Coordinates of C-alpha atoms in Angstrom, one line a residue:
M22 CA -24.6 -47.8 -108.1
G23 CA -21.7 -45.8 -109.7
C24 CA -17.9 -46.5 -109.6
F25 CA -15.3 -45.6 -107.3
V26 CA -11.8 -46.2 -107.8
E27 CA -9.1 -45.8 -104.8
K28 CA -5.7 -46.9 -105.2
G29 CA -6.2 -47.9 -109.0
V30 CA -8.8 -50.9 -107.3
V31 CA -12.4 -50.5 -108.8
V32 CA -15.2 -50.4 -106.1
R33 CA -19.2 -52.0 -107.2
C34 CA -18.6 -51.3 -111.0
P35 CA -21.4 -52.7 -113.0
Y36 CA -21.1 -53.6 -116.1
H37 CA -22.5 -50.8 -117.7
F38 CA -20.4 -48.5 -115.8
R39 CA -17.3 -50.4 -116.5
L40 CA -18.7 -49.5 -120.3
L41 CA -18.7 -45.7 -119.3
A42 CA -15.5 -45.7 -117.3
A43 CA -13.7 -47.7 -120.3
A44 CA -15.3 -44.2 -122.5
H45 CA -14.6 -41.8 -120.0
L46 CA -10.7 -43.2 -120.3
M47 CA -10.7 -43.4 -124.2
V48 CA -12.2 -40.2 -124.2
W49 CA -9.5 -38.6 -121.7
A50 CA -6.6 -40.2 -123.7
G51 CA -8.0 -38.6 -126.9
L52 CA -8.1 -35.3 -124.9
A53 CA -4.4 -35.5 -124.1
L54 CA -3.4 -35.9 -127.7
W55 CA -5.0 -32.9 -128.4
F56 CA -3.9 -31.0 -125.7
A57 CA -1.1 -28.4 -126.9
P58 CA 2.3 -29.3 -126.0
P59 CA 2.4 -26.7 -123.0
V60 CA -0.8 -27.6 -121.5
R61 CA 0.3 -31.3 -121.3
A62 CA 3.7 -30.5 -120.1
Q63 CA 1.7 -28.5 -116.8
L64 CA -0.3 -31.7 -116.6
L65 CA 2.4 -33.7 -116.3
A66 CA 3.9 -31.6 -113.8
D67 CA 1.0 -30.7 -111.5
G68 CA 0.2 -34.7 -111.5
I69 CA -3.1 -36.0 -111.6
A70 CA -4.6 -37.0 -108.3
A71 CA -7.9 -37.7 -109.4
V72 CA -10.6 -37.6 -112.4
V73 CA -14.3 -37.1 -112.0
N74 CA -15.9 -38.0 -115.0
N75 CA -14.5 -35.7 -117.8
K76 CA -12.5 -33.2 -115.0
V77 CA -9.1 -33.6 -113.5
I78 CA -8.1 -32.8 -110.1
T79 CA -4.3 -32.3 -109.8
Y80 CA -1.6 -32.6 -106.8
V81 CA -0.9 -29.0 -107.2
Q82 CA -5.4 -28.1 -105.9
I83 CA -4.4 -30.7 -103.3
N84 CA -1.0 -28.8 -102.1
Q85 CA -2.5 -25.5 -102.1
Q86 CA -4.9 -26.6 -99.4
V87 CA -2.9 -29.2 -97.2
G88 CA 0.3 -26.8 -97.2
E89 CA -0.8 -24.9 -93.5
T90 CA -2.1 -28.3 -92.3
E91 CA 1.7 -30.0 -93.6
K92 CA 3.6 -27.2 -91.5
L93 CA 2.1 -27.6 -88.5
L94 CA 2.3 -31.5 -88.7
R95 CA 5.9 -31.4 -89.3
Q96 CA 6.4 -29.5 -85.9
T97 CA 4.6 -32.4 -84.1
F98 CA 5.4 -35.5 -86.0
T99 CA 8.7 -36.9 -88.1
G100 CA 9.3 -40.1 -89.8
E101 CA 6.4 -42.6 -90.5
E102 CA 3.9 -41.0 -88.5
L103 CA 4.8 -37.7 -90.3
F104 CA 4.2 -39.5 -93.2
Q105 CA 1.0 -41.5 -92.8
R106 CA -0.8 -38.1 -91.4
V107 CA 0.3 -35.6 -93.8
K108 CA -1.2 -38.5 -96.6
E109 CA -4.1 -38.7 -94.5
A110 CA -4.7 -34.6 -95.1
K111 CA -4.2 -34.6 -98.7
L112 CA -7.0 -37.6 -98.7
N113 CA -9.1 -35.6 -97.0
V114 CA -8.6 -32.5 -99.1
L115 CA -8.9 -34.5 -102.3
K116 CA -11.9 -36.2 -101.2
A117 CA -13.5 -32.3 -100.4
L118 CA -12.8 -31.2 -104.2
I119 CA -13.9 -34.5 -105.9
D120 CA -17.3 -33.5 -104.0
R121 CA -17.2 -29.8 -104.7
E122 CA -16.7 -30.7 -108.7
L123 CA -19.3 -33.1 -108.3
I124 CA -21.5 -30.7 -106.8
I125 CA -20.4 -28.0 -109.8
Q126 CA -20.8 -30.8 -112.9
E127 CA -24.4 -31.3 -111.4
F128 CA -25.2 -28.2 -111.5
K129 CA -23.5 -27.1 -114.9
D130 CA -24.3 -30.4 -116.7
N131 CA -27.1 -31.7 -115.6
M132 CA -29.2 -28.6 -114.6
K133 CA -27.9 -26.7 -117.2
G134 CA -27.2 -23.9 -114.8
V135 CA -25.7 -20.4 -115.2
I136 CA -24.2 -18.5 -113.0
P137 CA -25.1 -14.7 -114.4
E138 CA -22.2 -12.5 -115.3
T139 CA -23.7 -9.5 -113.5
Y140 CA -23.2 -11.5 -110.4
T141 CA -19.4 -12.3 -111.0
N142 CA -18.5 -8.7 -111.4
E143 CA -21.1 -8.0 -108.2
R144 CA -18.7 -10.0 -106.1
V145 CA -15.4 -9.1 -107.6
N146 CA -16.6 -5.0 -107.2
D147 CA -17.5 -5.7 -103.6
I148 CA -13.9 -7.5 -102.9
I149 CA -12.1 -5.0 -104.3
R150 CA -13.9 -2.5 -102.4
N151 CA -14.0 -4.1 -99.1
E152 CA -10.5 -5.4 -99.4
Y153 CA -8.4 -3.1 -101.2
G154 CA -10.2 0.2 -100.5
G155 CA -11.3 0.4 -104.0
D156 CA -7.5 -0.3 -105.8
R157 CA -8.4 -2.3 -108.8
M158 CA -5.1 -2.2 -109.9
A159 CA -3.9 -3.4 -106.3
F160 CA -6.3 -6.4 -106.5
V161 CA -5.2 -7.3 -109.9
K162 CA -1.5 -7.6 -109.0
T163 CA -2.1 -9.4 -106.0
I164 CA -4.1 -11.7 -108.0
Y165 CA -1.0 -12.1 -109.9
E166 CA 1.9 -12.3 -107.3
R167 CA -0.5 -15.5 -106.4
G168 CA 0.3 -16.9 -109.7
E169 CA -3.8 -17.0 -110.9
T170 CA -5.2 -15.1 -113.9
M171 CA -8.5 -13.2 -113.7
Q172 CA -10.3 -15.7 -115.9
K173 CA -9.3 -18.5 -112.7
Y174 CA -10.5 -15.9 -110.5
R175 CA -13.8 -15.5 -111.9
E176 CA -14.4 -18.9 -112.3
E177 CA -13.6 -19.6 -108.6
I178 CA -16.2 -17.2 -107.9
Q179 CA -18.6 -18.8 -109.7
D180 CA -17.8 -22.2 -108.6
N181 CA -18.0 -20.7 -104.7
A182 CA -21.6 -19.4 -105.7
I183 CA -22.7 -23.0 -107.3
V184 CA -21.8 -25.1 -104.3
G185 CA -23.5 -22.5 -102.0
F186 CA -26.6 -22.4 -104.3
M187 CA -26.3 -26.1 -104.7
R188 CA -26.0 -26.9 -100.7
N189 CA -29.0 -24.9 -99.9
R190 CA -31.2 -26.6 -102.3
N191 CA -30.9 -29.5 -101.6
V192 CA -30.0 -29.7 -97.9
V193 CA -30.6 -26.7 -95.6
Q194 CA -34.3 -25.7 -97.3
T195 CA -35.0 -29.4 -97.4
V196 CA -35.1 -29.2 -93.3
L197 CA -37.7 -28.6 -91.3
V198 CA -37.9 -29.3 -87.6
S199 CA -41.4 -29.9 -86.0
P200 CA -42.3 -29.1 -82.1
Y201 CA -42.6 -33.0 -81.5
Q202 CA -39.2 -33.6 -82.8
I203 CA -37.4 -30.5 -80.5
E204 CA -39.2 -32.2 -77.0
Q205 CA -37.9 -35.9 -78.0
Y206 CA -34.7 -34.6 -78.6
Y207 CA -34.8 -32.7 -75.1
Q208 CA -36.4 -35.9 -73.2
Q209 CA -33.7 -37.9 -74.3
N210 CA -31.3 -35.3 -73.9
L211 CA -32.1 -33.9 -70.3
R212 CA -28.2 -34.9 -69.1
L213 CA -27.3 -31.8 -71.8
F214 CA -29.8 -29.5 -69.6
Q215 CA -28.2 -30.5 -66.4
Q216 CA -27.7 -27.1 -64.6
D217 CA -24.8 -28.0 -61.5
E218 CA -25.8 -26.3 -57.9
Q219 CA -24.5 -22.9 -58.5
I220 CA -23.4 -20.8 -55.5
K221 CA -22.7 -16.6 -55.5
I222 CA -19.8 -15.5 -53.5
S223 CA -17.8 -12.6 -53.1
T224 CA -14.2 -13.2 -51.8
I225 CA -10.8 -11.4 -50.1
V226 CA -8.1 -12.2 -51.0
L227 CA -4.8 -11.6 -49.8
R228 CA -0.9 -12.6 -50.8
K229 CA 1.1 -14.5 -48.6
A230 CA 4.2 -12.5 -47.5
L231 CA 7.4 -13.4 -49.7
F232 CA 9.2 -13.6 -46.2
P233 CA 8.5 -14.1 -43.0
S234 CA 9.1 -11.5 -40.1
Q235 CA 9.7 -12.5 -36.3
R236 CA 8.5 -11.5 -33.2
T237 CA 8.7 -12.4 -29.4
G238 CA 6.5 -15.2 -28.4
P239 CA 4.8 -15.7 -24.8
D240 CA 8.0 -17.7 -23.5
G241 CA 10.4 -15.0 -25.1
K242 CA 11.7 -16.5 -28.0
Q243 CA 11.7 -15.7 -31.0
V244 CA 8.7 -16.8 -33.3
S245 CA 8.4 -16.5 -37.3
Y246 CA 4.4 -15.3 -38.6
D247 CA 3.2 -13.8 -41.5
P248 CA 2.1 -10.7 -41.4
Q249 CA -0.6 -10.8 -44.5
E250 CA -2.6 -13.6 -42.0
E251 CA -2.4 -11.2 -39.2
I252 CA -4.4 -8.6 -41.5
A253 CA -6.6 -12.0 -42.4
K254 CA -7.4 -12.8 -39.0
E255 CA -8.0 -8.9 -38.1
I256 CA -10.5 -8.9 -41.5
L257 CA -12.1 -11.9 -40.1
Y258 CA -12.8 -11.2 -36.4
K259 CA -14.4 -7.5 -37.5
L260 CA -16.6 -9.9 -40.3
D261 CA -17.8 -11.7 -36.7
T262 CA -18.5 -8.3 -35.4
G263 CA -20.7 -7.2 -37.7
S264 CA -19.0 -5.4 -40.6
D265 CA -19.6 -5.1 -44.1
F266 CA -17.8 -8.2 -46.1
S267 CA -18.3 -5.6 -49.5
E268 CA -16.7 -2.6 -47.5
L269 CA -13.8 -4.9 -46.4
A270 CA -13.0 -6.2 -49.5
K271 CA -12.5 -2.9 -50.7
S272 CA -10.5 -1.9 -48.0
Y273 CA -8.2 -4.9 -47.8
S274 CA -8.7 -7.6 -50.6
E275 CA -5.9 -7.7 -53.2
G276 CA -8.1 -9.6 -55.8
S277 CA -8.9 -8.1 -58.9
N278 CA -12.6 -7.6 -58.5
K279 CA -11.9 -5.5 -54.7
N280 CA -13.7 -2.7 -56.5
E281 CA -16.9 -4.4 -56.4
G282 CA -16.7 -4.9 -52.9
G283 CA -15.3 -8.9 -53.6
A284 CA -18.3 -9.6 -56.2
L285 CA -17.2 -13.1 -58.1
G286 CA -20.8 -13.8 -58.8
W287 CA -22.3 -17.0 -59.7
V288 CA -19.6 -20.3 -59.7
T289 CA -20.2 -24.1 -59.8
Q290 CA -17.7 -27.3 -58.9
N291 CA -17.3 -28.4 -62.3
G292 CA -17.5 -26.5 -65.7
K293 CA -16.5 -23.0 -67.2
T294 CA -17.4 -21.2 -63.8
A295 CA -15.9 -23.7 -61.9
I296 CA -14.5 -22.3 -58.5
R297 CA -10.5 -23.8 -57.9
P298 CA -11.5 -27.1 -56.2
D299 CA -9.5 -26.7 -52.8
L300 CA -12.5 -24.0 -52.2
W301 CA -15.4 -25.6 -53.1
P302 CA -15.9 -28.1 -50.3
T303 CA -16.2 -24.9 -47.9
I304 CA -18.2 -23.0 -49.3
A305 CA -20.4 -26.1 -50.2
K306 CA -21.7 -26.3 -46.5
L307 CA -22.6 -22.4 -46.4
Q308 CA -25.8 -20.8 -46.4
P309 CA -26.4 -17.2 -47.6
G310 CA -25.0 -14.7 -45.3
Q311 CA -22.0 -16.9 -43.7
H312 CA -18.1 -16.5 -44.3
T313 CA -15.8 -19.1 -44.0
D314 CA -12.4 -19.0 -42.1
V315 CA -9.3 -17.6 -43.3
I316 CA -8.6 -20.5 -45.8
P317 CA -4.4 -20.9 -46.6
T318 CA -3.8 -22.2 -50.2
S319 CA -1.0 -24.0 -51.3
D320 CA 0.3 -21.0 -53.6
G321 CA 0.5 -18.6 -51.6
F322 CA -2.8 -16.7 -51.1
Y323 CA -5.2 -16.3 -48.2
Y324 CA -9.1 -16.7 -48.9
I325 CA -12.1 -15.6 -46.8
L326 CA -15.1 -16.1 -49.1
Q327 CA -19.0 -15.5 -48.5
V328 CA -21.9 -17.0 -49.4
E329 CA -24.2 -14.6 -51.0
D330 CA -26.8 -17.1 -52.7
R331 CA -27.3 -20.4 -53.5
K332 CA -29.3 -22.4 -56.7
K333 CA -30.0 -25.8 -56.5
S334 CA -29.3 -28.2 -59.8
A335 CA -31.9 -28.3 -62.0
V336 CA -32.7 -29.3 -65.3
T337 CA -33.2 -26.2 -67.7
P338 CA -36.8 -25.5 -68.9
M339 CA -37.4 -26.9 -72.5
E340 CA -38.4 -23.4 -73.6
D341 CA -35.1 -22.0 -72.8
V342 CA -33.2 -23.8 -74.8
R343 CA -36.0 -24.3 -77.6
A344 CA -34.3 -22.4 -80.2
Q345 CA -30.3 -24.2 -79.1
I346 CA -31.9 -27.6 -79.9
E347 CA -33.9 -26.6 -83.2
Q348 CA -30.4 -25.6 -84.7
T349 CA -29.0 -28.7 -83.7
I350 CA -31.4 -30.9 -84.9
I351 CA -31.1 -28.7 -88.0
N352 CA -27.3 -29.2 -88.0
E353 CA -27.7 -33.0 -87.5
E354 CA -30.3 -33.6 -90.3
S355 CA -27.7 -31.4 -92.4
Q356 CA -25.1 -33.2 -92.4
L357 CA -26.7 -36.4 -93.0
R358 CA -28.9 -35.1 -95.9
Q359 CA -25.9 -33.8 -97.2
Q360 CA -24.1 -37.4 -97.1
Q361 CA -27.2 -39.0 -98.6
W362 CA -26.6 -36.5 -101.7
L363 CA -23.2 -36.5 -102.3
D364 CA -23.8 -40.2 -102.2
S365 CA -25.9 -40.1 -104.7
L366 CA -23.7 -38.0 -107.1
R367 CA -20.7 -40.7 -106.6
S368 CA -23.4 -43.2 -107.7
K369 CA -23.8 -41.3 -110.8
A370 CA -20.1 -40.5 -111.8
F371 CA -16.8 -41.9 -112.1
I372 CA -14.2 -41.4 -110.2
K373 CA -11.0 -42.6 -109.9
M374 CA -8.3 -41.4 -107.4
F375 CA -4.6 -41.9 -108.0
L376 CA -3.1 -40.8 -104.1

């Protein structure tokens, strides 16, 4: 077990690791004395957020990554809640930076790995070509405007390559999925592959008139009526006497699908393809070829719908979702193995957090 320190409290630190920690701190103190005054001043200005073996992570590094998140949080929260949420965001970033540093140190110090300069040169050239149109001067200017140096930028490219290589080597390549695992996942998660009942429908939609019209009723009195409703009833009569739904939709419907003969496609009661809830109970009772009466809605429309086809609720066959299941298992196993791998790196390291 290694030594992991949060807020100055040592957790799981056996005697030999305490000696290691003391040695690291002595080395760090010695290095601080040897640093040139400008370097010491920069370290103090940045503020040390964590020490990972013989490397430091500064508050500046954290703030660079949490800046946009903090802006969004300030739009929603204030006071103590804002403080706690910002602190949580910074802590998450710090832990990610610690993991990143551990991976890089494992590659450089324990594996004695090296990223070839040719790779870095090719990556820089790709960035200049793809993001700056081949203008090297514009690229260099942008780097310095960010307050970076070319050396720092190249080191960042190398570190990204190291992290990608190490994650692939220790996590991704080790995950293999057997047919048995896929079948087992499918049987244990059948509800995920349940298909709701689907109904294929076409629609004719008319917008209600903004103002009612007046006409004389049978008793000689003036009554209000909606001329759009009268048109909807006329359409319904034509459907009942054998007219083609598609042709009527092209002629009368005000829906965006009128040019397709009112075809709306497959709809369900719930989910992404759900039809509005006030229409589902009516179409759920119909068989293919049947249509509804005129349905007025509270938001100002008249609907007439025709059922074209139906599909009963069913479970998607395993073969249709095999690739999806395999990727899900790979993702879950990769997360587990990555956590185990990072835990093993932490167990061998001296880590002190000051956040």
